[in-house]
Amino acid sequence: MPSSENKSKFLDSQEYPLAFEERNRNSPKICAICNGSTNCFHYGVPSCNGCKTFFRRCILSGKEYQCQSEECCLITKGSRCKACRFKKCIQVGMNPNAIQTSKNISKMITDVITQQKEIYKSNDKANIVDNSQYKYGSTFLDDQSSPKISPHLSLTSEITFEKTLNELLYIEYKYKLLRESLFTGHEFWGFSIDDLFLKKSTLGSVENYQKPHNWPLPMTFKYERSVFEIDENEFQVQKKKFRYCYKHWIITDAILTLDYTKSLPFFNNLPINDKKCIIKHVGASLLIAIKAFYSYVMNHKYIYYPDGWTPIIVHKNATNLEVEVYVETVKPLYRLMLTNEEFCLLKILIICCGVSADISNNSRKILEDAKEYYSYILFAYLQVKYGNIKGATRFADIISLITTIFLYGQKFKEFRLLLNLAIEKLDPKSSRMPLPKIVQLFMEN
Amino acid sequence: MPSSENKSKFLDSQEYPLAFEERNRNSPKICAICNGSTNCFHYGVPSCNGCKTFFRRCILSGKEYQCQSEECCLITKGSRCKACRFKKCIQVGMNPNAIQTSKNISKMITDVITQQKEIYKSNDKANIVDNSQYKYGSTFLDDQSSPKISPHLSLTSEITFEKTLNELLYIEYKYKLLRESLFTGHEFWGFSIDDLFLKKSTLGSVENYQKPHNWPLPMTFKYERSVFEIDENEFQVQKKKFRYCYKHWIITDAILTLDYTKSLPFFNNLPINDKKCIIKHVGASLLIAIKAFYSYVMNHKYIYYPDGWTPIIVHKNATNLEVEVYVETVKPLYRLMLTNEEFCLLKILIICCGVSADISNNSRKILEDAKEYYSYILFAYLQVKYGNIKGATRFADIISLITTIFLYGQKFKEFRLLLNLAIEKLDPKSSRMPLPKIVQLFMEN
DNA sequence: TTAGTACAAGTTGTGCAT
DNA sequence: GATGCACAACTTGTACTA
């Protein structure tokens, strides 16, 4: 049932005469009641002259009809079941308020509107996705190839939503498995950015990696002072003390995140330069979202990695920026108690927000369509789960989270910049290996 | 008029959907009746061609219409309720005397003016918003202490939404009238904050103030350097050059905004300390939202006040912070093409977001309930206006705007702080009158 | 810049033939 | 008596003039 042709007064969005060029596009062809031909609206609904007159007479006469059959007669031109024809008029949204009369027909009108609401309610129940059906991708687990999300950007059926969300959950599941395994993407550290964009996604080969039994490792060592407070000598001492037993998380997450984006068809089909632009724009925020969510999932109050690495406690006197990046980022997730489903959609919406002036118009359009699509899925999901009102509120909360995460992303970049400057000053010969190009792309300003 | 130099710097028209020309300045963008687009005034009110013709025909025909619903239909382009559309014409102040005709329509005119007065009177008696009409408002008027079931279950009806939204539009209309009049709230500048919270709202006395005929005044004087660049001597020269012909906008807007919040039942019933907390938290953002929206409505690309005052062009070499506060703030509104209805709800949602750790649990609950209520109204409105999918997307966009505005609010505070420090340094004896306490509350950090 | 007007086109109401 | 058609009556927004 078309939701744009609407019901009560508040919902009366039917416009009057349209501009010339719009007319052909917007003028109806088929009577919504009897399928006859028409080219105009009556009482808010595309309808033929006959059905118009029929509805009018029904309302004015106030008569109530009874179906002689089973209240589901097919209405065609010439149909004779008045009860079913009138019911159909209501169902498609004919507006009795549009009948101009001095006669008091208010009771009839209230009845009609109540009836309309009941019809809508029963339809909603039948159509909208039932959440309890969502399984955590169990049917996909046999799939050996790298996962892909179906590229359907048409919003025709709720089934599609369900499918899309399940696919997202499945990819996220794989992402999590790899992240919690020994996978570091070490073999790709030397790759150019272009090569990384072109290589096969690693999300397909989860089985090759496992989670070590001794994780999380204990955080046994801590420094008295941070790199911002020490001199060259102390830095050399710290370096020796540091044990390379943790994963290099910023590299791992950057590589995995890039592979994740490849499973998003709307993203993967963009020109490579636009992809780079987008990653540059949203990369840091994506990393923050991922780190924060999986810390929160493990019930940690600050950024915490599966191998036990906990940056905020590695030295005393954390700076404000460190507190923001490593502690504050987790808080909104607790406040909202974000679910897995919500997180998956949030991640995608962060990517869709990477619309910058630098990308092509075509790509921008694609991103905007994707944003529309996924935000609607999020919305539909929340409506089903929490009901109309709570659902809308929660939707607002989660959307607000996007901007918050962007802020933290920016702070993350600032922090990394300061960190790099400090280390470069302490160790000008740069005995450290340079960070992979891809991390630079994520952290560029 | 701004110098061409400034123009090239700030007026990058590519960022706006519409091409701007100098002559479009000061022309309105939105029809005050139906929210359609327009760029001229008719019968004293910014209005589209359709509403203009409609009002004219109503007056000339002398017909009286009857609303088939509850006399609170939302008026949009294409709305069919003649009674409510005409009522809105009157409400926003269309002037029947401006109709030029030989026909005797004097009776009709007197009627209309009487009607206008009645609308004012009836609304004002109830301290602007009639609480008793709100199931919502009255719920916690009666019952502050006992645990509550969500009071919104009663709000399933679209009629309630329409009514609430129309009331908000009406308050906003009054706010705008006062803001665009000679009203400066001068008599309250010496009031303590508590007294300001307790005094009667000025939104009830719109008739006492008028918009001066010579507005907007031209921006005739500009300084070579800003207060950040000059010494004591030059400051004294600047001071002499400055003509006090503009309103002191930050004070006016702060006082009016405070009065505005008093018309919101959910806010007005909070304990005064919590009110102060909230204003401190959201005040600067509210001011930014208001300044930016009314600049955008008048088709200006930077903050511009009804009397012609244009802070960004008062000196050369605007700082980054000034550009952010006075130019960037307006851009998102053009990007979204925000409507009046959306703005009214946005404003309230900004207030509802003033949930801080410092307010009582009870107040927090009230704010959260209000947030739920108004965000659902916004949501329902958008669903009806744009359909399911586009509606959800637009909802997301508008909600995101809240966080953006908070950011700009913070920058606004920073800017005011720097400005005060600079002036204090240049003029330590502080010959200037100290700002009213209420402005300090709005600008506190 | 804004008031007035002519016109095209959409929509409602109604008499009449079937 | 119910139905659908044709057309009259009315409403609306736009384009244009002054």
mmCIF file of N, CA and C in Angstrom, chain A residues 135-149 163-177 203-204 206-207 344:
data_model
loop_
_atom_site.group_PDB
_atom_site.id
_atom_site.type_symbol
_atom_site.label_atom_id
_atom_site.label_comp_id
_atom_site.label_asym_id
_atom_site.label_seq_id
_atom_site.Cartn_x
_atom_site.Cartn_y
_atom_site.Cartn_z
ATOM 1 N N LYS A 135 19.349 -14.680 12.880
ATOM 2 C CA LYS A 135 20.339 -15.577 13.467
ATOM 3 C C LYS A 135 21.696 -15.007 13.137
ATOM 4 N N TYR A 136 22.654 -15.336 13.920
ATOM 5 C CA TYR A 136 23.965 -14.735 13.733
ATOM 6 C C TYR A 136 24.693 -15.384 12.562
ATOM 7 N N GLY A 137 24.079 -15.295 11.417
ATOM 8 C CA GLY A 137 24.764 -15.726 10.199
ATOM 9 C C GLY A 137 25.030 -17.212 10.117
ATOM 10 N N SER A 138 24.327 -18.020 10.888
ATOM 11 C CA SER A 138 24.680 -19.424 10.945
ATOM 12 C C SER A 138 24.632 -20.094 9.581
ATOM 13 N N THR A 139 23.707 -19.660 8.765
ATOM 14 C CA THR A 139 23.572 -20.317 7.465
ATOM 15 C C THR A 139 24.742 -20.014 6.546
ATOM 16 N N PHE A 140 25.474 -18.972 6.845
ATOM 17 C CA PHE A 140 26.554 -18.571 5.946
ATOM 18 C C PHE A 140 27.900 -19.191 6.335
ATOM 19 N N LEU A 141 27.956 -19.799 7.495
ATOM 20 C CA LEU A 141 29.265 -20.178 8.018
ATOM 21 C C LEU A 141 29.992 -21.179 7.152
ATOM 22 N N ASP A 142 29.250 -21.924 6.363
ATOM 23 C CA ASP A 142 29.882 -22.912 5.497
ATOM 24 C C ASP A 142 30.600 -22.247 4.326
ATOM 25 N N ASP A 143 30.139 -21.095 3.996
ATOM 26 C CA ASP A 143 30.668 -20.363 2.861
ATOM 27 C C ASP A 143 32.175 -20.142 2.991
ATOM 28 N N GLN A 144 32.929 -20.625 2.048
ATOM 29 C CA GLN A 144 34.376 -20.528 2.146
ATOM 30 C C GLN A 144 34.930 -19.264 1.498
ATOM 31 N N SER A 145 34.213 -18.771 0.503
ATOM 32 C CA SER A 145 34.757 -17.622 -0.231
ATOM 33 C C SER A 145 34.584 -16.358 0.583
ATOM 34 N N SER A 146 35.195 -15.308 0.107
ATOM 35 C CA SER A 146 35.101 -14.063 0.873
ATOM 36 C C SER A 146 33.699 -13.503 0.786
ATOM 37 N N PRO A 147 33.174 -13.072 1.896
ATOM 38 C CA PRO A 147 31.770 -12.673 1.940
ATOM 39 C C PRO A 147 31.527 -11.379 1.176
ATOM 40 N N LYS A 148 30.376 -11.295 0.591
ATOM 41 C CA LYS A 148 29.956 -10.090 -0.131
ATOM 42 C C LYS A 148 28.524 -9.782 0.257
ATOM 43 N N ILE A 149 28.266 -8.531 0.315
ATOM 44 C CA ILE A 149 26.888 -8.158 0.607
ATOM 45 C C ILE A 149 26.144 -7.924 -0.694
ATOM 46 N N LYS A 163 17.931 -9.727 5.038
ATOM 47 C CA LYS A 163 19.065 -10.360 4.387
ATOM 48 C C LYS A 163 20.304 -9.478 4.530
ATOM 49 N N THR A 164 20.134 -8.214 4.225
ATOM 50 C CA THR A 164 21.262 -7.292 4.319
ATOM 51 C C THR A 164 21.840 -7.277 5.721
ATOM 52 N N LEU A 165 20.970 -7.198 6.694
ATOM 53 C CA LEU A 165 21.450 -7.109 8.072
ATOM 54 C C LEU A 165 22.167 -8.393 8.461
ATOM 55 N N ASN A 166 21.618 -9.515 8.052
ATOM 56 C CA ASN A 166 22.279 -10.783 8.352
ATOM 57 C C ASN A 166 23.652 -10.851 7.716
ATOM 58 N N GLU A 167 23.742 -10.352 6.505
ATOM 59 C CA GLU A 167 25.042 -10.379 5.837
ATOM 60 C C GLU A 167 26.047 -9.483 6.560
ATOM 61 N N LEU A 168 25.557 -8.333 6.978
ATOM 62 C CA LEU A 168 26.441 -7.432 7.730
ATOM 63 C C LEU A 168 26.923 -8.082 9.013
ATOM 64 N N LEU A 169 25.997 -8.740 9.691
ATOM 65 C CA LEU A 169 26.357 -9.400 10.936
ATOM 66 C C LEU A 169 27.404 -10.479 10.684
ATOM 67 N N TYR A 170 27.231 -11.148 9.571
ATOM 68 C CA TYR A 170 28.152 -12.231 9.247
ATOM 69 C C TYR A 170 29.553 -11.700 8.963
ATOM 70 N N ILE A 171 29.616 -10.634 8.175
ATOM 71 C CA ILE A 171 30.933 -10.041 7.908
ATOM 72 C C ILE A 171 31.578 -9.550 9.190
ATOM 73 N N GLU A 172 30.763 -8.957 10.029
ATOM 74 C CA GLU A 172 31.301 -8.439 11.280
ATOM 75 C C GLU A 172 31.833 -9.578 12.143
ATOM 76 N N TYR A 173 31.127 -10.688 12.082
ATOM 77 C CA TYR A 173 31.552 -11.860 12.834
ATOM 78 C C TYR A 173 32.930 -12.316 12.369
ATOM 79 N N LYS A 174 33.103 -12.341 11.044
ATOM 80 C CA LYS A 174 34.404 -12.732 10.496
ATOM 81 C C LYS A 174 35.489 -11.733 10.882
ATOM 82 N N TYR A 175 35.122 -10.460 10.808
ATOM 83 C CA TYR A 175 36.059 -9.407 11.185
ATOM 84 C C TYR A 175 36.548 -9.644 12.615
ATOM 85 N N LYS A 176 35.598 -9.923 13.471
ATOM 86 C CA LYS A 176 35.919 -10.106 14.887
ATOM 87 C C LYS A 176 36.840 -11.319 15.078
ATOM 88 N N LEU A 177 36.519 -12.415 14.386
ATOM 89 C CA LEU A 177 37.353 -13.620 14.499
ATOM 90 C C LEU A 177 38.796 -13.325 14.114
ATOM 91 N N LEU A 203 39.063 -11.425 4.702
ATOM 92 C CA LEU A 203 37.922 -11.865 5.512
ATOM 93 C C LEU A 203 37.438 -13.241 5.093
ATOM 94 N N GLY A 204 37.884 -13.688 3.900
ATOM 95 C CA GLY A 204 37.453 -15.002 3.441
ATOM 96 C C GLY A 204 38.234 -16.139 4.075
ATOM 97 N N VAL A 206 39.247 -16.872 7.314
ATOM 98 C CA VAL A 206 39.243 -16.849 8.770
ATOM 99 C C VAL A 206 39.853 -18.113 9.365
ATOM 100 N N GLU A 207 39.640 -19.234 8.696
ATOM 101 C CA GLU A 207 40.015 -20.534 9.292
ATOM 102 C C GLU A 207 41.518 -20.647 9.500
ATOM 103 N N CYS A 344 26.896 -2.712 13.539
ATOM 104 C CA CYS A 344 27.164 -2.992 12.124
ATOM 105 C C CYS A 344 26.642 -1.864 11.244
#
